[in-house]
Short mmCIF file of N, CA and C in Angstrom, two decimals:
data_model
loop_
_atom_site.label_atom_id
_atom_site.label_comp_id
_atom_site.label_asym_id
_atom_site.label_seq_id
_atom_site.Cartn_x
_atom_site.Cartn_y
_atom_site.Cartn_z
N UNK J 1 11.25 -15.23 -6.54
CA UNK J 1 10.69 -13.89 -6.58
C UNK J 1 11.11 -13.21 -7.87
N UNK J 2 10.17 -12.54 -8.50
CA UNK J 2 10.42 -11.80 -9.73
C UNK J 2 11.02 -10.45 -9.35
N UNK J 3 12.29 -10.23 -9.66
CA UNK J 3 12.94 -8.96 -9.34
C UNK J 3 12.55 -7.95 -10.41
N UNK J 4 11.69 -7.01 -10.01
CA UNK J 4 11.19 -6.03 -10.96
C UNK J 4 12.18 -4.91 -11.20
N UNK J 5 11.98 -4.23 -12.32
CA UNK J 5 12.78 -3.06 -12.64
C UNK J 5 12.28 -1.89 -11.81
N UNK J 6 13.18 -1.23 -11.11
CA UNK J 6 12.83 -0.12 -10.25
C UNK J 6 12.23 1.02 -11.07
N UNK J 7 11.12 1.60 -10.60
CA UNK J 7 10.52 2.74 -11.30
C UNK J 7 11.42 3.97 -11.21
N UNK J 8 11.28 4.85 -12.19
CA UNK J 8 12.15 6.02 -12.25
C UNK J 8 11.40 7.34 -12.13
N UNK J 9 10.06 7.31 -12.13
CA UNK J 9 9.31 8.56 -12.17
C UNK J 9 8.36 8.72 -10.99
N UNK J 10 8.13 9.97 -10.60
CA UNK J 10 7.14 10.29 -9.59
C UNK J 10 7.66 10.21 -8.17
N UNK J 11 6.84 10.74 -7.25
CA UNK J 11 7.21 10.79 -5.84
C UNK J 11 7.46 9.40 -5.27
N UNK J 12 6.70 8.40 -5.73
CA UNK J 12 6.85 7.05 -5.21
C UNK J 12 8.16 6.39 -5.56
N UNK J 13 8.85 6.90 -6.57
CA UNK J 13 10.11 6.32 -7.00
C UNK J 13 11.30 6.85 -6.20
N UNK J 14 11.08 7.74 -5.27
CA UNK J 14 12.18 8.37 -4.53
C UNK J 14 12.57 7.58 -3.29
N UNK J 15 13.82 7.72 -2.91
CA UNK J 15 14.30 7.11 -1.66
C UNK J 15 13.55 7.69 -0.47
N UNK J 16 13.18 8.97 -0.55
CA UNK J 16 12.44 9.61 0.54
C UNK J 16 11.08 8.95 0.75
N UNK J 17 10.42 8.57 -0.35
CA UNK J 17 9.11 7.93 -0.21
C UNK J 17 9.26 6.53 0.39
N UNK J 18 10.30 5.81 0.00
CA UNK J 18 10.55 4.50 0.60
C UNK J 18 10.76 4.63 2.10
N UNK J 19 11.52 5.63 2.50
CA UNK J 19 11.77 5.87 3.93
C UNK J 19 10.47 6.24 4.63
N UNK J 20 9.63 7.08 4.01
CA UNK J 20 8.34 7.45 4.59
C UNK J 20 7.46 6.22 4.79
N UNK J 21 7.39 5.35 3.79
CA UNK J 21 6.61 4.11 3.92
C UNK J 21 7.09 3.28 5.10
N UNK J 22 8.38 3.03 5.15
CA UNK J 22 8.94 2.16 6.18
C UNK J 22 8.87 2.80 7.57
N UNK J 23 9.23 4.07 7.67
CA UNK J 23 9.24 4.74 8.98
C UNK J 23 7.83 4.87 9.55
N UNK J 24 6.85 5.25 8.70
CA UNK J 24 5.47 5.38 9.17
C UNK J 24 4.91 4.03 9.61
N UNK J 25 5.20 3.00 8.85
CA UNK J 25 4.73 1.66 9.21
C UNK J 25 5.30 1.25 10.57
N UNK J 26 6.59 1.46 10.76
CA UNK J 26 7.23 1.10 12.03
C UNK J 26 6.68 1.95 13.18
N UNK J 27 6.45 3.24 12.93
CA UNK J 27 5.92 4.13 13.97
C UNK J 27 4.56 3.64 14.46
N UNK J 28 3.67 3.24 13.55
CA UNK J 28 2.33 2.81 13.94
C UNK J 28 2.28 1.39 14.47
N UNK J 29 3.03 0.48 13.85
CA UNK J 29 2.88 -0.95 14.18
C UNK J 29 3.98 -1.50 15.08
N UNK J 30 5.13 -0.82 15.13
CA UNK J 30 6.26 -1.35 15.87
C UNK J 30 7.02 -2.44 15.13
N UNK J 31 6.67 -2.66 13.86
CA UNK J 31 7.30 -3.72 13.06
C UNK J 31 7.97 -3.15 11.82
N UNK J 32 8.92 -3.91 11.28
CA UNK J 32 9.54 -3.56 10.00
C UNK J 32 8.59 -3.94 8.87
N UNK J 33 8.53 -3.10 7.85
CA UNK J 33 7.70 -3.38 6.68
C UNK J 33 8.28 -4.54 5.87
N UNK J 34 9.60 -4.60 5.77
CA UNK J 34 10.29 -5.72 5.14
C UNK J 34 11.38 -6.21 6.09
N UNK J 35 11.67 -7.50 6.10
CA UNK J 35 12.66 -8.04 7.02
C UNK J 35 14.03 -7.38 6.88
N UNK J 36 14.64 -7.06 8.01
CA UNK J 36 16.00 -6.53 8.03
C UNK J 36 16.13 -5.07 7.69
N UNK J 37 15.03 -4.37 7.46
CA UNK J 37 15.13 -2.98 7.02
C UNK J 37 15.75 -2.09 8.08
N UNK J 38 15.41 -2.31 9.36
CA UNK J 38 15.87 -1.39 10.40
C UNK J 38 17.26 -1.72 10.92
N UNK J 39 17.76 -2.92 10.61
CA UNK J 39 19.11 -3.25 11.09
C UNK J 39 20.13 -3.30 9.96
N UNK J 40 19.71 -2.90 8.77
CA UNK J 40 20.65 -2.80 7.65
C UNK J 40 20.94 -4.11 6.94
N UNK J 41 20.32 -5.22 7.36
CA UNK J 41 20.54 -6.50 6.69
C UNK J 41 19.67 -6.54 5.45
N UNK J 42 20.27 -6.71 4.31
CA UNK J 42 19.44 -6.72 3.11
C UNK J 42 20.05 -7.39 1.93
N UNK J 43 21.13 -8.12 2.13
CA UNK J 43 21.73 -8.83 1.01
C UNK J 43 22.15 -7.90 -0.11
N UNK J 44 22.59 -6.69 0.23
CA UNK J 44 23.08 -5.76 -0.78
C UNK J 44 22.03 -4.86 -1.38
N UNK J 45 20.76 -5.04 -1.02
CA UNK J 45 19.71 -4.18 -1.56
C UNK J 45 19.48 -2.99 -0.65
N UNK J 46 19.23 -1.82 -1.26
CA UNK J 46 18.85 -0.67 -0.45
C UNK J 46 17.36 -0.76 -0.14
N UNK J 47 16.86 0.13 0.71
CA UNK J 47 15.48 0.07 1.15
C UNK J 47 14.50 0.12 -0.02
N UNK J 48 14.74 1.00 -0.98
CA UNK J 48 13.83 1.11 -2.14
C UNK J 48 13.73 -0.22 -2.88
N UNK J 49 14.86 -0.89 -3.08
CA UNK J 49 14.85 -2.19 -3.76
C UNK J 49 14.14 -3.25 -2.93
N UNK J 50 14.38 -3.24 -1.61
CA UNK J 50 13.71 -4.21 -0.73
C UNK J 50 12.21 -4.07 -0.80
N UNK J 51 11.72 -2.83 -0.73
CA UNK J 51 10.27 -2.60 -0.78
C UNK J 51 9.70 -2.99 -2.15
N UNK J 52 10.38 -2.57 -3.22
CA UNK J 52 9.86 -2.82 -4.56
C UNK J 52 9.83 -4.32 -4.88
N UNK J 53 10.76 -5.08 -4.35
CA UNK J 53 10.84 -6.51 -4.64
C UNK J 53 10.30 -7.40 -3.53
N UNK J 54 9.63 -6.80 -2.54
CA UNK J 54 9.06 -7.57 -1.42
C UNK J 54 7.98 -8.52 -1.92
N UNK J 55 7.83 -9.68 -1.27
CA UNK J 55 6.81 -10.64 -1.70
C UNK J 55 5.38 -10.19 -1.39
N UNK J 56 5.20 -9.29 -0.43
CA UNK J 56 3.85 -8.80 -0.12
C UNK J 56 3.55 -7.56 -0.95
N UNK J 57 2.27 -7.28 -1.13
CA UNK J 57 1.83 -6.06 -1.80
C UNK J 57 2.14 -4.87 -0.90
N UNK J 58 2.70 -3.80 -1.47
CA UNK J 58 2.89 -2.53 -0.78
C UNK J 58 2.47 -1.45 -1.77
N UNK J 59 1.53 -0.60 -1.36
CA UNK J 59 1.12 0.50 -2.21
C UNK J 59 0.71 1.69 -1.36
N UNK J 60 0.68 2.87 -1.99
CA UNK J 60 0.30 4.08 -1.27
C UNK J 60 -0.36 5.07 -2.20
N UNK J 61 -1.08 6.02 -1.56
CA UNK J 61 -1.65 7.13 -2.30
C UNK J 61 -1.36 8.43 -1.56
N UNK J 62 -1.52 9.53 -2.29
CA UNK J 62 -1.21 10.84 -1.74
C UNK J 62 -2.39 11.48 -1.04
N UNK J 63 -2.36 12.81 -0.97
CA UNK J 63 -3.33 13.57 -0.19
C UNK J 63 -4.31 14.36 -1.05
N UNK J 64 -4.38 14.06 -2.33
CA UNK J 64 -5.32 14.75 -3.21
C UNK J 64 -6.76 14.57 -2.71
N UNK J 65 -7.66 15.42 -3.15
CA UNK J 65 -9.07 15.30 -2.79
C UNK J 65 -9.59 13.92 -3.19
N UNK J 66 -9.22 13.46 -4.37
CA UNK J 66 -9.50 12.11 -4.85
C UNK J 66 -8.14 11.44 -4.95
N UNK J 67 -7.66 10.82 -3.85
CA UNK J 67 -6.27 10.36 -3.79
C UNK J 67 -5.87 9.44 -4.95
N UNK J 68 -4.69 9.73 -5.50
CA UNK J 68 -4.12 8.97 -6.61
C UNK J 68 -2.98 8.12 -6.08
N UNK J 69 -2.92 6.87 -6.54
CA UNK J 69 -1.82 6.00 -6.14
C UNK J 69 -0.50 6.63 -6.56
N UNK J 70 0.48 6.60 -5.67
CA UNK J 70 1.80 7.14 -6.00
C UNK J 70 2.90 6.10 -5.84
N UNK J 71 2.53 4.89 -5.39
CA UNK J 71 3.52 3.83 -5.24
C UNK J 71 2.82 2.47 -5.29
N UNK J 72 3.44 1.54 -5.95
CA UNK J 72 3.04 0.14 -5.92
C UNK J 72 4.27 -0.69 -6.23
N UNK J 73 4.57 -1.65 -5.38
CA UNK J 73 5.75 -2.48 -5.65
C UNK J 73 5.42 -3.49 -6.75
N UNK J 74 6.42 -4.30 -7.12
CA UNK J 74 6.24 -5.23 -8.24
C UNK J 74 5.09 -6.19 -7.97
N UNK J 75 4.91 -6.63 -6.73
CA UNK J 75 3.82 -7.54 -6.40
C UNK J 75 2.47 -6.86 -6.64
N UNK J 76 2.36 -5.58 -6.26
CA UNK J 76 1.12 -4.82 -6.51
C UNK J 76 0.90 -4.63 -8.01
N UNK J 77 1.94 -4.28 -8.74
CA UNK J 77 1.81 -4.10 -10.19
C UNK J 77 1.30 -5.38 -10.86
N UNK J 78 1.85 -6.51 -10.44
CA UNK J 78 1.43 -7.80 -11.00
C UNK J 78 -0.02 -8.10 -10.65
N UNK J 79 -0.41 -7.89 -9.39
CA UNK J 79 -1.76 -8.21 -8.95
C UNK J 79 -2.80 -7.33 -9.64
N UNK J 80 -2.52 -6.04 -9.75
CA UNK J 80 -3.48 -5.13 -10.40
C UNK J 80 -3.33 -5.12 -11.93
N UNK J 81 -2.34 -5.87 -12.44
CA UNK J 81 -2.14 -5.99 -13.88
C UNK J 81 -1.94 -4.63 -14.54
N UNK J 82 -1.01 -3.86 -13.95
CA UNK J 82 -0.69 -2.52 -14.45
C UNK J 82 0.82 -2.35 -14.49
N UNK J 83 1.27 -1.38 -15.30
CA UNK J 83 2.66 -0.96 -15.21
C UNK J 83 2.72 0.25 -14.28
N UNK J 84 3.93 0.72 -14.00
CA UNK J 84 4.13 1.81 -13.05
C UNK J 84 3.34 3.07 -13.45
N UNK J 85 3.42 3.44 -14.72
CA UNK J 85 2.76 4.66 -15.18
C UNK J 85 1.24 4.56 -15.02
N UNK J 86 0.66 3.40 -15.33
CA UNK J 86 -0.78 3.20 -15.15
C UNK J 86 -1.16 3.32 -13.68
N UNK J 87 -0.45 2.57 -12.84
CA UNK J 87 -0.79 2.54 -11.42
C UNK J 87 -0.70 3.93 -10.80
N UNK J 88 0.38 4.65 -11.11
CA UNK J 88 0.60 5.94 -10.45
C UNK J 88 -0.21 7.07 -11.07
N UNK J 89 -1.13 6.74 -11.96
CA UNK J 89 -2.08 7.74 -12.46
C UNK J 89 -3.52 7.32 -12.14
N UNK J 90 -3.67 6.28 -11.31
CA UNK J 90 -4.99 5.74 -10.98
C UNK J 90 -5.48 6.25 -9.63
N UNK J 91 -6.67 6.85 -9.58
CA UNK J 91 -7.25 7.17 -8.27
C UNK J 91 -7.43 5.88 -7.47
N UNK J 92 -7.04 5.89 -6.21
CA UNK J 92 -7.07 4.65 -5.42
C UNK J 92 -8.47 4.06 -5.33
N UNK J 93 -9.50 4.89 -5.36
CA UNK J 93 -10.87 4.38 -5.27
C UNK J 93 -11.21 3.44 -6.42
N UNK J 94 -10.54 3.59 -7.57
CA UNK J 94 -10.85 2.76 -8.73
C UNK J 94 -10.25 1.36 -8.64
N UNK J 95 -9.45 1.09 -7.62
CA UNK J 95 -8.90 -0.25 -7.43
C UNK J 95 -9.81 -1.13 -6.58
N UNK J 96 -10.91 -0.54 -6.08
CA UNK J 96 -11.76 -1.24 -5.12
C UNK J 96 -13.22 -1.20 -5.53
N UNK J 97 -13.97 -2.17 -5.00
CA UNK J 97 -15.42 -2.11 -5.09
C UNK J 97 -15.91 -1.23 -3.94
N UNK J 98 -17.02 -0.55 -4.13
CA UNK J 98 -17.53 0.30 -3.05
C UNK J 98 -17.79 -0.50 -1.77
N UNK J 99 -17.38 0.05 -0.65
CA UNK J 99 -17.61 -0.61 0.63
C UNK J 99 -19.02 -0.29 1.10
N UNK J 100 -19.58 -1.20 1.86
CA UNK J 100 -20.85 -0.90 2.51
C UNK J 100 -20.60 0.19 3.54
N UNK J 101 -21.61 1.01 3.78
CA UNK J 101 -21.45 2.18 4.65
C UNK J 101 -20.95 1.80 6.05
N UNK J 102 -21.49 0.76 6.67
CA UNK J 102 -21.08 0.39 8.02
C UNK J 102 -19.61 -0.03 8.05
N UNK J 103 -19.19 -0.80 7.06
CA UNK J 103 -17.80 -1.23 6.99
C UNK J 103 -16.89 -0.03 6.74
N UNK J 104 -17.30 0.85 5.87
CA UNK J 104 -16.52 2.05 5.57
C UNK J 104 -16.36 2.91 6.82
N UNK J 105 -17.46 3.12 7.54
CA UNK J 105 -17.40 3.92 8.78
C UNK J 105 -16.46 3.28 9.80
N UNK J 106 -16.56 1.96 9.99
CA UNK J 106 -15.70 1.25 10.94
C UNK J 106 -14.23 1.40 10.54
N UNK J 107 -13.98 1.22 9.25
CA UNK J 107 -12.62 1.30 8.74
C UNK J 107 -12.00 2.68 9.00
N UNK J 108 -12.69 3.75 8.59
CA UNK J 108 -12.14 5.09 8.76
C UNK J 108 -12.06 5.51 10.22
N UNK J 109 -12.98 5.06 11.04
CA UNK J 109 -12.92 5.35 12.48
C UNK J 109 -11.67 4.73 13.09
N UNK J 110 -11.37 3.50 12.72
CA UNK J 110 -10.19 2.82 13.26
C UNK J 110 -8.89 3.49 12.79
N UNK J 111 -8.78 3.79 11.50
CA UNK J 111 -7.56 4.42 11.00
C UNK J 111 -7.36 5.78 11.66
N UNK J 112 -8.43 6.55 11.79
CA UNK J 112 -8.33 7.87 12.42
C UNK J 112 -7.92 7.75 13.88
N UNK J 113 -8.51 6.82 14.61
CA UNK J 113 -8.24 6.69 16.04
C UNK J 113 -6.87 6.10 16.34
N UNK J 114 -6.42 5.18 15.52
CA UNK J 114 -5.20 4.43 15.84
C UNK J 114 -4.03 4.69 14.89
N UNK J 115 -4.26 5.39 13.79
CA UNK J 115 -3.20 5.63 12.83
C UNK J 115 -3.02 4.50 11.84
N UNK J 116 -3.58 3.35 12.19
CA UNK J 116 -3.50 2.21 11.28
C UNK J 116 -4.57 1.18 11.65
N UNK J 117 -4.86 0.30 10.70
CA UNK J 117 -5.74 -0.84 10.90
C UNK J 117 -4.99 -2.04 10.36
N UNK J 118 -4.98 -3.15 11.09
CA UNK J 118 -4.22 -4.30 10.60
C UNK J 118 -5.09 -5.52 10.32
N UNK J 119 -6.38 -5.31 10.11
CA UNK J 119 -7.25 -6.45 9.83
C UNK J 119 -8.25 -6.15 8.72
N UNK J 120 -7.87 -5.28 7.79
CA UNK J 120 -8.80 -4.91 6.73
C UNK J 120 -8.96 -6.03 5.71
N UNK J 121 -10.18 -6.27 5.30
CA UNK J 121 -10.51 -7.26 4.28
C UNK J 121 -11.48 -6.61 3.30
N UNK J 122 -11.30 -6.85 2.01
CA UNK J 122 -12.21 -6.28 1.04
C UNK J 122 -11.96 -6.81 -0.36
N UNK J 123 -12.82 -6.42 -1.28
CA UNK J 123 -12.71 -6.86 -2.67
C UNK J 123 -12.06 -5.76 -3.49
N UNK J 124 -11.13 -6.14 -4.34
CA UNK J 124 -10.44 -5.23 -5.23
C UNK J 124 -10.61 -5.71 -6.67
N UNK J 125 -10.29 -4.83 -7.61
CA UNK J 125 -10.46 -5.13 -9.03
C UNK J 125 -9.20 -4.73 -9.79
N UNK J 126 -8.66 -5.65 -10.59
CA UNK J 126 -7.47 -5.34 -11.39
C UNK J 126 -7.87 -4.49 -12.59
N UNK J 127 -6.88 -4.03 -13.32
CA UNK J 127 -7.14 -3.19 -14.50
C UNK J 127 -7.90 -3.93 -15.60
N UNK J 128 -7.85 -5.27 -15.58
CA UNK J 128 -8.56 -6.05 -16.59
C UNK J 128 -9.93 -6.51 -16.10
N UNK J 129 -10.32 -6.08 -14.88
CA UNK J 129 -11.62 -6.46 -14.33
C UNK J 129 -11.59 -7.70 -13.48
N UNK J 130 -10.43 -8.28 -13.28
CA UNK J 130 -10.30 -9.47 -12.45
C UNK J 130 -10.51 -9.09 -10.99
N UNK J 131 -11.44 -9.74 -10.31
CA UNK J 131 -11.77 -9.44 -8.92
C UNK J 131 -10.98 -10.34 -7.99
N UNK J 132 -10.54 -9.77 -6.88
CA UNK J 132 -9.85 -10.56 -5.87
C UNK J 132 -10.17 -10.03 -4.49
N UNK J 133 -10.09 -10.92 -3.53
CA UNK J 133 -10.44 -10.65 -2.15
C UNK J 133 -9.14 -10.53 -1.36
N UNK J 134 -8.90 -9.36 -0.74
CA UNK J 134 -7.70 -9.21 0.09
C UNK J 134 -8.09 -9.45 1.54
N UNK J 135 -7.15 -10.06 2.28
CA UNK J 135 -7.42 -10.42 3.66
C UNK J 135 -6.30 -9.92 4.56
N UNK J 136 -6.67 -9.46 5.74
CA UNK J 136 -5.72 -9.05 6.77
C UNK J 136 -4.72 -8.00 6.29
N UNK J 137 -5.22 -7.04 5.54
CA UNK J 137 -4.36 -5.95 5.09
C UNK J 137 -4.12 -4.97 6.23
N UNK J 138 -2.93 -4.39 6.25
CA UNK J 138 -2.63 -3.29 7.16
C UNK J 138 -2.68 -2.01 6.34
N UNK J 139 -3.44 -1.04 6.81
CA UNK J 139 -3.54 0.28 6.19
C UNK J 139 -3.08 1.28 7.24
N UNK J 140 -2.16 2.16 6.86
CA UNK J 140 -1.63 3.12 7.83
C UNK J 140 -1.49 4.50 7.22
N UNK J 141 -1.51 5.50 8.11
CA UNK J 141 -1.30 6.88 7.71
C UNK J 141 0.19 7.12 7.49
N UNK J 142 0.52 7.81 6.41
CA UNK J 142 1.90 8.21 6.15
C UNK J 142 2.11 9.60 6.76
N UNK J 143 2.98 9.65 7.75
CA UNK J 143 3.26 10.90 8.45
C UNK J 143 4.78 11.08 8.45
N UNK J 144 5.24 12.24 7.98
CA UNK J 144 6.69 12.45 7.89
C UNK J 144 7.29 12.84 9.24
N UNK J 145 8.60 13.07 9.25
CA UNK J 145 9.32 13.36 10.49
C UNK J 145 8.87 14.67 11.14
N UNK J 146 8.25 15.56 10.38
CA UNK J 146 7.73 16.81 10.93
C UNK J 146 6.28 16.67 11.38
N UNK J 147 5.72 15.47 11.28
CA UNK J 147 4.35 15.23 11.70
C UNK J 147 3.31 15.60 10.66
N UNK J 148 3.74 15.83 9.42
CA UNK J 148 2.83 16.22 8.35
C UNK J 148 2.26 14.97 7.67
N UNK J 149 0.93 14.94 7.55
CA UNK J 149 0.23 13.85 6.89
C UNK J 149 0.54 13.87 5.39
N UNK J 150 1.00 12.72 4.86
CA UNK J 150 1.41 12.62 3.45
C UNK J 150 0.59 11.62 2.64
N UNK J 151 -0.41 10.98 3.26
CA UNK J 151 -1.23 10.02 2.54
C UNK J 151 -1.44 8.77 3.36
N UNK J 152 -1.80 7.70 2.67
CA UNK J 152 -2.00 6.41 3.31
C UNK J 152 -1.32 5.33 2.49
N UNK J 153 -1.01 4.23 3.17
CA UNK J 153 -0.39 3.09 2.51
C UNK J 153 -1.05 1.81 2.99
N UNK J 154 -0.84 0.75 2.25
CA UNK J 154 -1.39 -0.55 2.61
C UNK J 154 -0.40 -1.64 2.23
N UNK J 155 -0.47 -2.73 2.98
CA UNK J 155 0.31 -3.92 2.66
C UNK J 155 -0.50 -5.15 3.01
N UNK J 156 -0.33 -6.19 2.22
CA UNK J 156 -0.98 -7.46 2.52
C UNK J 156 -0.28 -8.57 1.75
N UNK J 157 -0.40 -9.78 2.30
CA UNK J 157 0.15 -10.97 1.66
C UNK J 157 -0.96 -11.88 1.12
N UNK J 158 -2.09 -11.86 1.81
CA UNK J 158 -3.15 -12.82 1.52
C UNK J 158 -4.19 -12.23 0.55
N UNK J 159 -4.46 -12.96 -0.51
CA UNK J 159 -5.54 -12.62 -1.42
C UNK J 159 -5.96 -13.87 -2.18
N UNK J 160 -7.20 -13.85 -2.68
CA UNK J 160 -7.65 -14.96 -3.53
C UNK J 160 -8.54 -14.38 -4.61
N UNK J 161 -8.43 -14.95 -5.80
CA UNK J 161 -9.25 -14.53 -6.92
C UNK J 161 -10.67 -15.05 -6.72
N UNK J 162 -11.66 -14.22 -7.11
CA UNK J 162 -13.06 -14.62 -6.95
C UNK J 162 -13.80 -14.48 -8.29
#
Protein backbone atom coordinates (compact mmCIF):
# COMPACT_ATOMS: atom_id res chain seq x y z
CA UNK A 1 0.00 0.00 0.00
CA UNK A 2 1.23 3.47 -0.89
CA UNK A 3 1.24 5.47 2.36
CA UNK A 4 0.18 8.93 1.25
CA UNK A 5 1.09 12.22 2.85
CA UNK A 6 -1.79 13.39 5.02
CA UNK A 7 -3.53 16.52 3.69
CA UNK A 8 -3.26 19.67 5.77
CA UNK A 9 -5.98 21.96 4.40
CA UNK A 10 -9.76 22.18 4.41
CA UNK A 11 -12.59 20.57 6.34
CA UNK A 12 -11.73 17.11 4.99
CA UNK A 13 -8.28 17.24 6.59
CA UNK A 14 -9.69 17.48 10.12
CA UNK A 15 -10.00 14.73 12.71
CA UNK A 16 -13.66 15.78 13.08
CA UNK A 17 -14.34 15.00 9.41
CA UNK A 18 -12.68 11.58 9.73
CA UNK A 19 -14.92 10.85 12.71
CA UNK A 20 -18.00 12.07 10.78
CA UNK A 21 -17.15 9.75 7.87
CA UNK A 22 -16.63 6.72 10.10
CA UNK A 23 -19.50 7.36 12.53
CA UNK A 24 -22.06 8.06 9.77
CA UNK A 25 -20.98 4.97 7.85
CA UNK A 26 -21.33 2.80 10.97
CA UNK A 27 -24.70 4.40 11.86
CA UNK A 28 -26.19 3.56 8.44
CA UNK A 29 -24.51 0.23 7.65
CA UNK A 30 -23.61 -1.26 11.03
CA UNK A 31 -20.06 -1.80 9.76
CA UNK A 32 -16.67 -0.18 10.26
CA UNK A 33 -15.43 1.89 7.32
CA UNK A 34 -11.89 0.57 7.90
CA UNK A 35 -10.92 -2.55 9.86
CA UNK A 36 -10.35 -2.07 13.58
CA UNK A 37 -11.58 1.52 13.69
CA UNK A 38 -14.21 0.99 16.39
CA UNK A 39 -12.08 -1.17 18.68
CA UNK A 40 -8.94 0.95 18.55
CA UNK A 41 -6.81 -1.63 16.70
CA UNK A 42 -4.81 0.19 14.10
CA UNK A 43 -1.14 -0.61 14.26
CA UNK A 44 -0.34 2.83 15.66
CA UNK A 45 -2.37 4.81 13.11
CA UNK A 46 -5.08 7.23 14.18
CA UNK A 47 -8.46 7.22 12.41
CA UNK A 48 -7.48 9.98 9.95
CA UNK A 49 -4.40 8.02 8.87
CA UNK A 50 -6.37 4.77 8.58
CA UNK A 51 -8.97 6.39 6.33
CA UNK A 52 -6.43 8.26 4.21
CA UNK A 53 -4.31 5.14 3.64
CA UNK A 54 -7.18 2.64 3.27
CA UNK A 55 -7.02 0.38 0.20
CA UNK A 56 -10.58 1.28 -0.84
CA UNK A 57 -11.67 4.62 -2.27
CA UNK A 58 -13.23 6.96 0.33
CA UNK A 59 -14.46 10.40 -0.68
CA UNK A 60 -17.06 12.96 0.37
CA UNK A 61 -18.69 16.22 -0.61
CA UNK A 62 -20.35 18.99 1.33
CA UNK A 63 -23.79 20.60 1.28
CA UNK A 64 -23.26 23.36 -1.28
CA UNK A 65 -25.93 23.85 -3.96
CA UNK A 66 -23.41 22.32 -6.38
CA UNK A 67 -21.60 20.05 -3.90
CA UNK A 68 -17.79 20.26 -3.91
CA UNK A 69 -15.60 17.34 -2.89
CA UNK A 70 -14.09 17.97 0.54
CA UNK A 71 -12.29 14.66 1.11
CA UNK A 72 -10.58 11.97 -0.92
CA UNK A 73 -8.15 9.43 0.47
CA UNK A 74 -4.91 8.47 -1.28
CA UNK A 75 -6.66 5.71 -3.26
CA UNK A 76 -9.23 8.25 -4.53
CA UNK A 77 -6.52 10.79 -5.37
CA UNK A 78 -4.65 8.15 -7.37
CA UNK A 79 -7.77 6.92 -9.20
CA UNK A 80 -8.98 10.41 -10.15
CA UNK A 81 -5.38 11.47 -10.95
CA UNK A 82 -5.56 14.59 -8.78
CA UNK A 83 -3.74 16.07 -5.83
CA UNK A 84 -5.57 17.13 -2.65
CA UNK A 85 -6.00 20.76 -3.72
CA UNK A 86 -7.45 19.78 -7.11
CA UNK A 87 -9.85 17.21 -5.67
CA UNK A 88 -11.12 19.44 -2.88
CA UNK A 89 -11.97 22.22 -5.33
CA UNK A 90 -13.86 19.96 -7.76
CA UNK A 91 -17.67 19.86 -7.86
CA UNK A 92 -18.56 16.19 -7.33
CA UNK A 93 -20.74 16.15 -10.47
CA UNK A 94 -17.60 16.65 -12.59
CA UNK A 95 -16.18 13.29 -11.49
CA UNK A 96 -19.06 11.41 -13.14
CA UNK A 97 -20.83 10.92 -16.43
CA UNK A 98 -24.47 12.00 -16.36
CA UNK A 99 -26.76 9.26 -15.09
CA UNK A 100 -29.83 8.23 -16.99
CA UNK A 101 -32.96 9.70 -15.41
CA UNK A 102 -34.41 6.36 -14.22
CA UNK A 103 -31.13 5.33 -12.59
CA UNK A 104 -30.73 8.75 -11.01
CA UNK A 105 -34.28 8.65 -9.61
CA UNK A 106 -33.75 5.13 -8.20
CA UNK A 107 -30.44 6.14 -6.67
CA UNK A 108 -31.73 9.28 -4.90
CA UNK A 109 -34.92 7.55 -3.77
CA UNK A 110 -32.88 4.81 -2.09
CA UNK A 111 -30.42 7.18 -0.40
CA UNK A 112 -33.28 9.37 0.86
CA UNK A 113 -35.32 6.42 2.14
CA UNK A 114 -32.52 4.43 3.73
CA UNK A 115 -29.72 6.91 4.43
CA UNK A 116 -27.40 4.89 2.26
CA UNK A 117 -27.16 2.69 -0.83
CA UNK A 118 -24.67 -0.16 -0.97
CA UNK A 119 -24.97 -1.33 -4.56
CA UNK A 120 -24.30 1.74 -6.68
CA UNK A 121 -22.57 1.21 -10.03
CA UNK A 122 -21.64 3.90 -12.53
CA UNK A 123 -19.05 5.45 -14.83
CA UNK A 124 -16.60 8.03 -13.54
CA UNK A 125 -13.95 10.16 -15.24
CA UNK A 126 -10.48 11.05 -13.94
CA UNK A 127 -8.95 14.51 -14.31
CA UNK A 128 -7.11 13.33 -17.44
CA UNK A 129 -10.30 11.99 -19.06
CA UNK A 130 -9.66 8.35 -18.21
CA UNK A 131 -13.02 6.58 -17.81
CA UNK A 132 -13.63 3.86 -15.26
CA UNK A 133 -16.58 1.82 -14.09
CA UNK A 134 -17.18 1.63 -10.33
CA UNK A 135 -19.07 -1.33 -8.91
CA UNK A 136 -20.86 -1.98 -5.63
CA UNK A 137 -20.16 1.44 -4.17
CA UNK A 138 -21.72 2.44 -0.87
CA UNK A 139 -23.01 6.01 -0.76
CA UNK A 140 -24.25 7.39 2.55
CA UNK A 141 -25.50 10.59 4.12
CA UNK A 142 -23.11 12.32 6.50
CA UNK A 143 -25.06 13.24 9.62
CA UNK A 144 -23.33 14.60 12.72
CA UNK A 145 -24.04 13.78 16.37
CA UNK A 146 -26.67 16.55 16.51
CA UNK A 147 -28.51 15.04 13.53
CA UNK A 148 -27.41 17.79 11.12
CA UNK A 149 -26.89 16.76 7.49
CA UNK A 150 -23.27 17.51 6.46
CA UNK A 151 -23.07 16.00 2.96
CA UNK A 152 -22.59 12.61 1.38
CA UNK A 153 -19.74 10.14 1.15
CA UNK A 154 -18.89 7.10 -0.93
CA UNK A 155 -16.58 4.13 -0.72
CA UNK A 156 -15.78 1.31 -3.11
CA UNK A 157 -13.08 -1.24 -3.84
CA UNK A 158 -14.12 -2.48 -7.26
CA UNK A 159 -13.48 -0.57 -10.47
CA UNK A 160 -12.24 -1.25 -13.99
CA UNK A 161 -10.92 1.05 -16.67
CA UNK A 162 -13.05 1.26 -19.83
